mmCIF file of C-alpha atoms in Angstrom:
data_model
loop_
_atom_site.group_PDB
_atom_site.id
_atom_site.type_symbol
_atom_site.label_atom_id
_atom_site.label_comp_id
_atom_site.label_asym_id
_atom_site.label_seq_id
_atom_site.Cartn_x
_atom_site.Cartn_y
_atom_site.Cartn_z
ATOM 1 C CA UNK B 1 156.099 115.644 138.584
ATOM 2 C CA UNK B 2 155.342 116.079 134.983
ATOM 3 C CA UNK B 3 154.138 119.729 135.302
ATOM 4 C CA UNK B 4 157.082 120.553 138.077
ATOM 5 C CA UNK B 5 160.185 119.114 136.129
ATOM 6 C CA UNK B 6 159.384 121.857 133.271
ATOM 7 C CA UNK B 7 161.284 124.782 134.706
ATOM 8 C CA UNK B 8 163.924 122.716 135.397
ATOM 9 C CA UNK B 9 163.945 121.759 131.613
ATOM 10 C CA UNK B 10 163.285 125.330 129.849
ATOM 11 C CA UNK B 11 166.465 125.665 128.655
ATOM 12 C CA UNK B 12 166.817 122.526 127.246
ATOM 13 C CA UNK B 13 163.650 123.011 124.889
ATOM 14 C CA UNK B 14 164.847 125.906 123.872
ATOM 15 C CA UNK B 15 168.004 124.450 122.957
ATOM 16 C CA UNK B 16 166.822 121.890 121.235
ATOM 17 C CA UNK B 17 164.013 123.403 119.161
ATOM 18 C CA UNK B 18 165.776 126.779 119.089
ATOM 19 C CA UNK B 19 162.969 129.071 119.476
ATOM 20 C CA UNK B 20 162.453 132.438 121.557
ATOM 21 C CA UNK B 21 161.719 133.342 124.678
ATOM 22 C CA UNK B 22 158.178 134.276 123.852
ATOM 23 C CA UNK B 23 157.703 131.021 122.062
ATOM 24 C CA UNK B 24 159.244 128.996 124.719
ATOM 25 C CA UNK B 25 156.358 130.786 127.132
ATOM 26 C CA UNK B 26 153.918 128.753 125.566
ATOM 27 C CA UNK B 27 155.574 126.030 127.284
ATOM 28 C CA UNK B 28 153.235 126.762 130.465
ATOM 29 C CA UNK B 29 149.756 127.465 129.048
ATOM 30 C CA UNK B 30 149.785 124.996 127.009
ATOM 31 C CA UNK B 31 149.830 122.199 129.651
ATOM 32 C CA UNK B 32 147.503 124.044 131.780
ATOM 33 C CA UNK B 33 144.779 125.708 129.825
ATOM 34 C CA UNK B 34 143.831 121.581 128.954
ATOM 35 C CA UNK B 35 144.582 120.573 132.280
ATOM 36 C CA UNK B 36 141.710 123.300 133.391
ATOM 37 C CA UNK B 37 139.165 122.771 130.970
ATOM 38 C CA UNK B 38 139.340 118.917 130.998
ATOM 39 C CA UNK B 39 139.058 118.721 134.589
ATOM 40 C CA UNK B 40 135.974 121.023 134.668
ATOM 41 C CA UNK B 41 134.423 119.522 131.466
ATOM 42 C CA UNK B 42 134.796 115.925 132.975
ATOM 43 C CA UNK B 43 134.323 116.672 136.456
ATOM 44 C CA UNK B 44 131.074 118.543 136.114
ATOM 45 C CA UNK B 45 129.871 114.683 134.120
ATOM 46 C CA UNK B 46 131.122 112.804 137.006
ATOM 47 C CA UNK B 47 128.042 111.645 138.326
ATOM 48 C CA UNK B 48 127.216 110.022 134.488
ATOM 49 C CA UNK B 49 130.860 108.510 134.165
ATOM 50 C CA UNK B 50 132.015 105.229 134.743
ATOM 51 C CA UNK B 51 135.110 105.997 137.465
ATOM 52 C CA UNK B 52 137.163 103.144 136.406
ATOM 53 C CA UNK B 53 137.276 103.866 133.176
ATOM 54 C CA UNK B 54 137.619 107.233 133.265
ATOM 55 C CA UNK B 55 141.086 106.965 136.262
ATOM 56 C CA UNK B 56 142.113 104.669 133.174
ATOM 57 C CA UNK B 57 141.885 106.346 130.323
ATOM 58 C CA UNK B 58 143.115 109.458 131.614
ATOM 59 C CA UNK B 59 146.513 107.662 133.271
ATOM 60 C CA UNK B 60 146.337 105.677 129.546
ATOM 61 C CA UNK B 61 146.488 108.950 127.670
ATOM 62 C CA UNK B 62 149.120 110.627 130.008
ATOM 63 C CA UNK B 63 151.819 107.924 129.512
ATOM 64 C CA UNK B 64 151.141 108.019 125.966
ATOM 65 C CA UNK B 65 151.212 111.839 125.491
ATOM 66 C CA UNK B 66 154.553 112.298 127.978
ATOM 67 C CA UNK B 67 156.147 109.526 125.121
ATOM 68 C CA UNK B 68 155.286 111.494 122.680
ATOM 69 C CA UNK B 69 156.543 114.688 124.168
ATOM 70 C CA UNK B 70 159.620 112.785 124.492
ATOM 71 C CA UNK B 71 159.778 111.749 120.755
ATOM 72 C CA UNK B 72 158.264 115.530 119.363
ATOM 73 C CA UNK B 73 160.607 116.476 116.606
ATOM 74 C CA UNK B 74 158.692 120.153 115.912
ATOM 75 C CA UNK B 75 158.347 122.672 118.632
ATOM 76 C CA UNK B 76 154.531 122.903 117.471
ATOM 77 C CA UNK B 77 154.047 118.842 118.197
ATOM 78 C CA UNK B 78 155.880 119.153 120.983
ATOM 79 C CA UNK B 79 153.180 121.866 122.314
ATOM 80 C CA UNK B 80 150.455 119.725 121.559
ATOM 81 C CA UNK B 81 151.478 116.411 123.048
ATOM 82 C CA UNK B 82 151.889 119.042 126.342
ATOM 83 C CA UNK B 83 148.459 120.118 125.450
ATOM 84 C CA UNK B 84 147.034 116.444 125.569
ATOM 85 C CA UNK B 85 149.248 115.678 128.462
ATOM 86 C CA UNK B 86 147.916 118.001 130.723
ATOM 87 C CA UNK B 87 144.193 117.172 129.627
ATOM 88 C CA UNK B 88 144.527 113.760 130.060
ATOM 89 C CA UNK B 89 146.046 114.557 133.542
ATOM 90 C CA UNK B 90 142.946 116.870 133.872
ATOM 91 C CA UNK B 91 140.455 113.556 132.904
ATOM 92 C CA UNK B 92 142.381 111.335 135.329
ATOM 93 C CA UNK B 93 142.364 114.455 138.440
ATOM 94 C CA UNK B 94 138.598 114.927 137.982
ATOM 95 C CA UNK B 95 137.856 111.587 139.051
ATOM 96 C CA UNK B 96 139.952 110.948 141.480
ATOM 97 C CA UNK B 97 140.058 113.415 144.433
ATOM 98 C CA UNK B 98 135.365 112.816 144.203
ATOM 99 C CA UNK B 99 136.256 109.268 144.579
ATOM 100 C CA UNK B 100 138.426 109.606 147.656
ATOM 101 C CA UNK B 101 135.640 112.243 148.775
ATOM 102 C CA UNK B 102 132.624 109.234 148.564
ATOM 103 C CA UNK B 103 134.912 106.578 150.418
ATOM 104 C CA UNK B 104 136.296 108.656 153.055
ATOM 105 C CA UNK B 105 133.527 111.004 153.664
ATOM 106 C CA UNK B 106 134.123 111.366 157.222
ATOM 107 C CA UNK B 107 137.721 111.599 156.735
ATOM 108 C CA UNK B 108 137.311 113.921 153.931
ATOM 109 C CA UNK B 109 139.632 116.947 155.306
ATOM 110 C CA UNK B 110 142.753 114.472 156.166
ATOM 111 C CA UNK B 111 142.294 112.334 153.039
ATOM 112 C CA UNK B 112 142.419 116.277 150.898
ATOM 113 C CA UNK B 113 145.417 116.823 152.842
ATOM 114 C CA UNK B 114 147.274 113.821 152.270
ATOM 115 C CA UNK B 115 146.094 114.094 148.424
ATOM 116 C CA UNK B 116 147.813 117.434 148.082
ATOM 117 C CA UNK B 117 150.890 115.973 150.204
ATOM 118 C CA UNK B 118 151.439 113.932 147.515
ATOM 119 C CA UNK B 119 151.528 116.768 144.849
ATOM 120 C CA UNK B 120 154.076 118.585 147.054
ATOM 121 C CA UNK B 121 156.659 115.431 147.020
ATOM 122 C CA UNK B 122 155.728 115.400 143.428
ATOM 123 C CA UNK B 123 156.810 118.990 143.089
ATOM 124 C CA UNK B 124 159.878 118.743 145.342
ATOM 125 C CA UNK B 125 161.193 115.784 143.429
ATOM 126 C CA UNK B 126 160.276 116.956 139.639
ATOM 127 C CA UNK B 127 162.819 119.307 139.406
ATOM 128 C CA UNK B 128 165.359 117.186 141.220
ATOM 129 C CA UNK B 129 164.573 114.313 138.663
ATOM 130 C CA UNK B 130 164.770 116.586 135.893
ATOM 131 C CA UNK B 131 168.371 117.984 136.789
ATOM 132 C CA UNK B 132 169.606 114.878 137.709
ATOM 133 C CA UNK B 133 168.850 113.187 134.125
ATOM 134 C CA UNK B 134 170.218 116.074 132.922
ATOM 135 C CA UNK B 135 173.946 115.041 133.761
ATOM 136 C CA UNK B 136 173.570 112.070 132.240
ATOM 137 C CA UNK B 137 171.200 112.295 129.409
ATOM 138 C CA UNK B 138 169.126 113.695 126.849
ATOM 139 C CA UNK B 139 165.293 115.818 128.425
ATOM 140 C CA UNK B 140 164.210 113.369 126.170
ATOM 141 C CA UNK B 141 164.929 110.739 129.039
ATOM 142 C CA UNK B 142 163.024 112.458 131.794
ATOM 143 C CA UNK B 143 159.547 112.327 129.971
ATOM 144 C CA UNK B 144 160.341 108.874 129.197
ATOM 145 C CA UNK B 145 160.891 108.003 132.747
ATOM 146 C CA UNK B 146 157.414 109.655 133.491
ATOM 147 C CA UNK B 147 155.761 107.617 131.035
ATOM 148 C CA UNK B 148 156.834 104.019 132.251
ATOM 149 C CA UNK B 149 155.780 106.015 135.777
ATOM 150 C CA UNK B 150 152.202 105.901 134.826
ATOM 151 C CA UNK B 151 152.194 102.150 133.641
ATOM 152 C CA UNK B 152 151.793 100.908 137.339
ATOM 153 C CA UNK B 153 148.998 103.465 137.975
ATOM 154 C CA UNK B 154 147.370 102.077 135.074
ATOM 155 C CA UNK B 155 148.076 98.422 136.457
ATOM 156 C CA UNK B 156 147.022 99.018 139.881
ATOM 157 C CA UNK B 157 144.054 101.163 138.383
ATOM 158 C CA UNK B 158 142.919 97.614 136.678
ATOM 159 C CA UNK B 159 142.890 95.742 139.325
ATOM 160 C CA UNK B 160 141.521 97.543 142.622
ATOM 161 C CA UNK B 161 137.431 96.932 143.156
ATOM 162 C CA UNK B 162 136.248 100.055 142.397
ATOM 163 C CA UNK B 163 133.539 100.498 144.940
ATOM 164 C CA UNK B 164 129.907 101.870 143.971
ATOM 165 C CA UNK B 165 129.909 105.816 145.257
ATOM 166 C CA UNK B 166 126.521 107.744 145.657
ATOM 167 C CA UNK B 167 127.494 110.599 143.545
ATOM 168 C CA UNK B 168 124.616 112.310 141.947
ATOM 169 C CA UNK B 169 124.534 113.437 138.543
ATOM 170 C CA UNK B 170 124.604 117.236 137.986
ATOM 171 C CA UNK B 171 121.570 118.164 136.149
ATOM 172 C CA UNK B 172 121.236 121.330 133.977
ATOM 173 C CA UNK B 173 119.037 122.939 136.174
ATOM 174 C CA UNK B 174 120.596 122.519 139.435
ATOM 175 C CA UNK B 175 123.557 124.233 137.965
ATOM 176 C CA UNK B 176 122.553 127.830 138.448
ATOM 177 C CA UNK B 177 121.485 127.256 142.456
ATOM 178 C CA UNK B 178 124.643 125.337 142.685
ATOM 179 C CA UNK B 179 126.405 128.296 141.207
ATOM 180 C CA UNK B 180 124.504 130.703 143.178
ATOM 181 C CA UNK B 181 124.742 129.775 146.452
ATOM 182 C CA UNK B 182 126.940 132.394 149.252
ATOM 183 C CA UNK B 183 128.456 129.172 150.725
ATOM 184 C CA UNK B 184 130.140 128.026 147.164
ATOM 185 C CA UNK B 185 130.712 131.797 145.623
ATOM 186 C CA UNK B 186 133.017 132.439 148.856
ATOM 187 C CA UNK B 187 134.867 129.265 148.640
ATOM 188 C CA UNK B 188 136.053 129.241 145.086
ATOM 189 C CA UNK B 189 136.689 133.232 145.368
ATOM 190 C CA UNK B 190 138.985 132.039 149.108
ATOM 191 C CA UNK B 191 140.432 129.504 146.618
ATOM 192 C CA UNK B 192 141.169 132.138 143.675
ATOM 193 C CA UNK B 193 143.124 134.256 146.173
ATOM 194 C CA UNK B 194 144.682 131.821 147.806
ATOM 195 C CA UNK B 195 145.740 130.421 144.352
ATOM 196 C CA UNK B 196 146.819 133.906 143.499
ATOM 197 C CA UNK B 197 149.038 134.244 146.183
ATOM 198 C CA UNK B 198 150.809 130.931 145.223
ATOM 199 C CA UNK B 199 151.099 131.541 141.860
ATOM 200 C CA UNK B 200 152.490 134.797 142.475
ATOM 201 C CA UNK B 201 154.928 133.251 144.486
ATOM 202 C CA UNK B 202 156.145 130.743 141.947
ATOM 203 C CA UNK B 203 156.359 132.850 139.140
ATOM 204 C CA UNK B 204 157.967 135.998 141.206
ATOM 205 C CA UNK B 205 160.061 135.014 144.272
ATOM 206 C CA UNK B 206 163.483 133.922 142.349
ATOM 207 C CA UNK B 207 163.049 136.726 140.659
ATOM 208 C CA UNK B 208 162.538 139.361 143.256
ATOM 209 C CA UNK B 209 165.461 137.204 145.301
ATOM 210 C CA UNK B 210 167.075 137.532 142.461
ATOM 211 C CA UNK B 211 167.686 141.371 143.321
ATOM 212 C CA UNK B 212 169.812 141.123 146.523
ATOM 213 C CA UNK B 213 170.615 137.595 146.502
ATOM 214 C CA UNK B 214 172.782 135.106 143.369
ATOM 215 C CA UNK B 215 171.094 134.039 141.143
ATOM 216 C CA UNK B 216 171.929 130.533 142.620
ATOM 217 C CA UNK B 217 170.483 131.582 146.185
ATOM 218 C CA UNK B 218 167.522 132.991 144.748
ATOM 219 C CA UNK B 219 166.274 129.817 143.281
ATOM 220 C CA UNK B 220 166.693 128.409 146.721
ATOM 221 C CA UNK B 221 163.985 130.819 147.799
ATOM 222 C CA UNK B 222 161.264 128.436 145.974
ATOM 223 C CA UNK B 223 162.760 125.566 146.678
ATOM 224 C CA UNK B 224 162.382 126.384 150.043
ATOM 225 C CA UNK B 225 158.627 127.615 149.682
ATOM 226 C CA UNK B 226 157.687 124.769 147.900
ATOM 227 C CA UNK B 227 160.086 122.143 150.669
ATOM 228 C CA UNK B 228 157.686 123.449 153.381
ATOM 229 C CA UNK B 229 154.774 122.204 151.925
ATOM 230 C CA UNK B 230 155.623 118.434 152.986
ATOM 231 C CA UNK B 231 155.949 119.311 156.658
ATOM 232 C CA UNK B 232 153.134 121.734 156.406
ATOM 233 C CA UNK B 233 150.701 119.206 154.994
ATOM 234 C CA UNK B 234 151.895 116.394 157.047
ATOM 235 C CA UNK B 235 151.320 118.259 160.180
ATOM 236 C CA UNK B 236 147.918 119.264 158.855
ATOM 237 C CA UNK B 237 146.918 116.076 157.981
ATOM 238 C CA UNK B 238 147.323 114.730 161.792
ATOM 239 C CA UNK B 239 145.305 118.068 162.895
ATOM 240 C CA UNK B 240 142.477 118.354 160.816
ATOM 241 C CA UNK B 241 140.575 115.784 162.724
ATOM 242 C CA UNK B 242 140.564 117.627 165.546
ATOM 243 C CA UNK B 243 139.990 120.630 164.417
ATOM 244 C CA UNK B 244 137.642 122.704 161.806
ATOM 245 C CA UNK B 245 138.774 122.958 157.935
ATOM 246 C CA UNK B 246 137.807 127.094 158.587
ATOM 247 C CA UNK B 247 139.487 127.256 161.960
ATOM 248 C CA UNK B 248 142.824 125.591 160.721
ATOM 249 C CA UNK B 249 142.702 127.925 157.240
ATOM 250 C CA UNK B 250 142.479 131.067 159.547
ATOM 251 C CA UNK B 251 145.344 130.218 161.713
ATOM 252 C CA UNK B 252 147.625 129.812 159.114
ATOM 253 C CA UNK B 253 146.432 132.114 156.736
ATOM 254 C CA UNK B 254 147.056 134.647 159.382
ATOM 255 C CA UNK B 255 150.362 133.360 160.314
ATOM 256 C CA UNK B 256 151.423 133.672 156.947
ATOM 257 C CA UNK B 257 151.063 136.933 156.883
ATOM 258 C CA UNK B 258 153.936 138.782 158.883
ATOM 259 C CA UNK B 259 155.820 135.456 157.377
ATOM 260 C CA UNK B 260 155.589 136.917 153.804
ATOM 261 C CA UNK B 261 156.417 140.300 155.224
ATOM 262 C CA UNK B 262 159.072 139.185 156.789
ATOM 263 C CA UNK B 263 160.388 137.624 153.798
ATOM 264 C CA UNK B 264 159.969 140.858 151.553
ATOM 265 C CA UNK B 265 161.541 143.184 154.514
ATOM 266 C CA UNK B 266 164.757 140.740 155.220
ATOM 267 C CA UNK B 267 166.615 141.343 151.945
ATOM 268 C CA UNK B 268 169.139 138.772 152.559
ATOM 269 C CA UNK B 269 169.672 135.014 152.625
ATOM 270 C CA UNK B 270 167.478 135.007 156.121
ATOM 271 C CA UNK B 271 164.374 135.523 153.739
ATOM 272 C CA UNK B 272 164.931 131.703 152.782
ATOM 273 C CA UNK B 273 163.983 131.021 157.031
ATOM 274 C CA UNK B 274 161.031 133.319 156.495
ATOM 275 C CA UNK B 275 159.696 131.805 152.907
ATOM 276 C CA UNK B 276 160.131 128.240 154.194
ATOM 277 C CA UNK B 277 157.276 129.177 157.119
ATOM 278 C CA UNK B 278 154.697 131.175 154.727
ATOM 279 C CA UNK B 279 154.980 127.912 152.706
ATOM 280 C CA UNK B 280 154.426 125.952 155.568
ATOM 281 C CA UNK B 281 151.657 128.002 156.878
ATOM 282 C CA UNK B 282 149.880 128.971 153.219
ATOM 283 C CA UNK B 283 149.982 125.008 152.147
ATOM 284 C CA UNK B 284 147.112 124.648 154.416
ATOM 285 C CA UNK B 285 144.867 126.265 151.892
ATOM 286 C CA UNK B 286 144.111 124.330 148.831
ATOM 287 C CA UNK B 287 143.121 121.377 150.953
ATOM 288 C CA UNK B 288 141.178 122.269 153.524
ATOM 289 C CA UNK B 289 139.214 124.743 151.672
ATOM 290 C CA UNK B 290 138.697 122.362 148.909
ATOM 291 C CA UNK B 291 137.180 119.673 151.579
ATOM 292 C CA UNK B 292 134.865 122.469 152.903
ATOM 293 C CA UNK B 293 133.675 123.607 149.831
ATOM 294 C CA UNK B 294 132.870 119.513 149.021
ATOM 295 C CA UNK B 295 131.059 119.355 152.343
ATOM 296 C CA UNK B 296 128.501 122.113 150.799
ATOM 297 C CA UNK B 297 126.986 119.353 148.309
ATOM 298 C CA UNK B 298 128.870 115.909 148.837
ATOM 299 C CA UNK B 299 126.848 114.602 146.537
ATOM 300 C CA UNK B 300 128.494 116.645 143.731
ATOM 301 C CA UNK B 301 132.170 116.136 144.818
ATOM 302 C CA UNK B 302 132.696 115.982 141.301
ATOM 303 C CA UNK B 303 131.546 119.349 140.103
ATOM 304 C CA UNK B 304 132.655 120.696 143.136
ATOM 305 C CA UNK B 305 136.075 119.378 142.935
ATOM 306 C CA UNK B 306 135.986 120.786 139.672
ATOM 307 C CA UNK B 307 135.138 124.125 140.666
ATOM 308 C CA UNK B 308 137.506 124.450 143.525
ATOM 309 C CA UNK B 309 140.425 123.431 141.103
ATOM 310 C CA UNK B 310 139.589 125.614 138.370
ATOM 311 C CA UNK B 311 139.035 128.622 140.893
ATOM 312 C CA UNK B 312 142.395 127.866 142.659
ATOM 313 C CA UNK B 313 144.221 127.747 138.987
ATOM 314 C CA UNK B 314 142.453 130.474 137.842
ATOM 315 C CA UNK B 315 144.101 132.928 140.552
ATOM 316 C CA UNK B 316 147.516 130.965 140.044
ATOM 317 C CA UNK B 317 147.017 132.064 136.071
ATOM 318 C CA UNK B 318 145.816 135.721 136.941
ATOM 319 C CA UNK B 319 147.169 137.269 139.136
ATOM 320 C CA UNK B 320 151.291 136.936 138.356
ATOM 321 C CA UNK B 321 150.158 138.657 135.694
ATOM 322 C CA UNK B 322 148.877 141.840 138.169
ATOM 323 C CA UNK B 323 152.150 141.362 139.555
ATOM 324 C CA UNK B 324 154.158 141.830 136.746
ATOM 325 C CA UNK B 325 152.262 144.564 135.413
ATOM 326 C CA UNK B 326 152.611 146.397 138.945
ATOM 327 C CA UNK B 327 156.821 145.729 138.797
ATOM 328 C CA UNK B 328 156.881 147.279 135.477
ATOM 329 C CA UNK B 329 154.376 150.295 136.615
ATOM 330 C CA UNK B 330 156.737 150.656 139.593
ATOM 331 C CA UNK B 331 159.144 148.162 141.200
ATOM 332 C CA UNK B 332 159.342 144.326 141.631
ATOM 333 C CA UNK B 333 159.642 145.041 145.505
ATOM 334 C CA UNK B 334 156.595 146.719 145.800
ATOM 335 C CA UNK B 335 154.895 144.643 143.356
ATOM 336 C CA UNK B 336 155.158 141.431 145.746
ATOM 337 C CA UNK B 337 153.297 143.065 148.619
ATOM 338 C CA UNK B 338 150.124 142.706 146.333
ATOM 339 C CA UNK B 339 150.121 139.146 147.684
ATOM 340 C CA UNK B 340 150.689 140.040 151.202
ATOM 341 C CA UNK B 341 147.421 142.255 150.443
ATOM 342 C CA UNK B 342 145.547 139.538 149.050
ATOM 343 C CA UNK B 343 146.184 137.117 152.280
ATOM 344 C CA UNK B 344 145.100 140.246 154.564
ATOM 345 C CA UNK B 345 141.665 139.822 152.660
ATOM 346 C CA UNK B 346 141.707 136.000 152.523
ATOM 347 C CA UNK B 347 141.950 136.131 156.079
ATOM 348 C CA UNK B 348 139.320 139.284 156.594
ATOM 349 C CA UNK B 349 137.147 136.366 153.793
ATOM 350 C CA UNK B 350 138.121 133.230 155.835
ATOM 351 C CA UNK B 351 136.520 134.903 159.161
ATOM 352 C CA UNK B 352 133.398 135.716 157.329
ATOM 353 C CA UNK B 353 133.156 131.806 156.698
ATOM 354 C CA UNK B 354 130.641 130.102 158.508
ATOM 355 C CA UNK B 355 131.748 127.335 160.162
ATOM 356 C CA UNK B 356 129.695 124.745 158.654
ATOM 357 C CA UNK B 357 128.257 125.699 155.323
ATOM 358 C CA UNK B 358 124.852 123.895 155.460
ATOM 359 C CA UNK B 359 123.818 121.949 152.623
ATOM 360 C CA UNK B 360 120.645 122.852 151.763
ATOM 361 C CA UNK B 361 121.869 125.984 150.856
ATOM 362 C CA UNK B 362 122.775 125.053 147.594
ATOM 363 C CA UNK B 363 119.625 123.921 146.698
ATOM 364 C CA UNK B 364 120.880 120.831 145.710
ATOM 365 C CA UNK B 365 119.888 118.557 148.638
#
């Protein structure tokens, strides 16, 4: 909720610490270029790290660091206790998605699915928290409510057996074959895209509603994007036994398709039907292409975890910034086909897909 609440709060830091819109910019990178490289940087050690006290010190350092965002009395501290936040959320993330990986291995695509259903309440309900707190106090109060969040994390963290998981440490030299192989190249590049195509979507879509629509309706549009993802991933979650990771992906990648260009052709409020099933349909993605791309070397959930998360944030990072380059070249309505495009060759990508990526082709097994 941490990372979700923050748009809701923008104009309250600037308020408070009275700085510019290009300063108050910072506000996003800073939380995510440490979520990224703490997340990769741990999870590529995860076979030489003790879980437990890894899932604790991250959850630890998280309540800490959201306290002191609450208490920051500079605009500079206040960027760097979001910088240690989101690293400390990246220590606790690369641990735990590999550990649900070991003890559900056969379960692996539903338990992905249900992980990420939990991000999407998380990221339904930041922003409500966040306004809500708002009427009757301080931002201060919101970060402060995060951090006594994390205390029972760190109390249930304590006390659960951790169970003994067979993942192998990564050495240095099975890095490159890892790296190399087809089977993990075209999952983190399906991931990049798809992450593309999301980020694009929550950086762009209020603002391109924004053109024909209030500004009130237009933020609507995302909340209703981002609303479909709980039905979307619930639903998946009861199919994905029953049917492949690749096989559900390319169903709803290719639904989502005339979704999102129905969306960008309906400019009125009957885009918000429209953007509600794209987000239903493209919130498949991140899970079930993560769980394949695990399946390639279970044994190194951890890197691999690692890799899909940093591919998928990578695209999230990139390419709004394509998009808003293209709007300023042109036009922000023909800027947001470019991620219509991209989920035309996700899908063309998705088909190529083999089924079941065999193991032994990353040289790892």
């Amino acid at each position: 909720m941490a990372l979700q609440s923050r748009g809701a709060l923008l104009s309250s830091f600037e308020g408070t610490f009275g700085v510019s819109e290009s300063l108050l910019g910072l506000v996003a990178p800073a939380g995510t270029v440490g979520f990224v490289v703490a997340i990769l940087a741990v999870g590529m050690l995860a076979g030489r790290l003790d879980v437990r006290h890894v899932l604790v010190f991250g959850a630890v350092a998280m309540a800490i660091s959201l306290f002191a965002i609450s208490v920051a009395p500079a605009y500079s501290l206040f960027l760097f206790a979001l910088l240690v936040q989101g690293s400390a959320a990246g220590v606790f993330r690369a641990m735990d998605r590999p550990l649900l990986s070991h003890l559900y291995p056969d379960r692996r695509g539903r338990i992905f699915v249900l992980y990420a259903l939990a991000w999407a309440v998380g990221a339904v309900v930041g922003p409500v928290l966040a306004s809500a707190v708002l009427l009757v106090a301080d931002w201060r109060a919101v970060y402060v409510i995060l951090a006594v969040s994390i205390v029972p994390v760190v109390v249930l963290v304590l006390s659960l057996e951790v169970p003994s998981w067979n993942e192998q440490p990564l050495e240095r030299d099975a890095i490159g074959p890892l790296l190399s192989s087809s089977g993990v190249r075209t999952t983190l590049l399906a991931l990049a895209l798809a992450g593309g195509i999301e980020g694009t979507v929550f950086t762009w879509l209020p603002y391109y509603a924004g053109t024909f629509l209030d500004r009130t309706t237009a933020n609507l549009a995302l909340s209703a994007f981002l609303l479909a993802y709980i039905p979307g991933r619930y639903a998946y979650a009861k199919l994905v036994d029953s049917i492949s990771y690749l096989r559900l992906s390319l169903v709803t990648t290719g639904l989502s398709i005339p979704a999102f260009a129905i969306a960008l052709g309906w400019p009125s409020v009957g885009m918000l039907v429209a953007v509600f099933c794209a987000g239903a349909f493209i919130s498949s993605l991140f899970p079930l292409l993560s769980a394949y791309g695990v399946d390639i070397v279970p044994e190194y959930s951890g890197p691999m975890s690692a890799l899909t998360t940093g591919a998928t944030y990578a695209g999230t990072a990139f390419v709004p910034v394509v998009v808003g380059i293209a709007a300023e070249l042109t036009s922000i309505r023909i800027a947001m086909w470019i991620p219509i495009g991209l989920t035309v060759v996700l899908f063309g990508l998705i088909w190529s897909m083999p089924a079941r990526a065999e193991v032994s082709e990353a040289g790892t097994a």
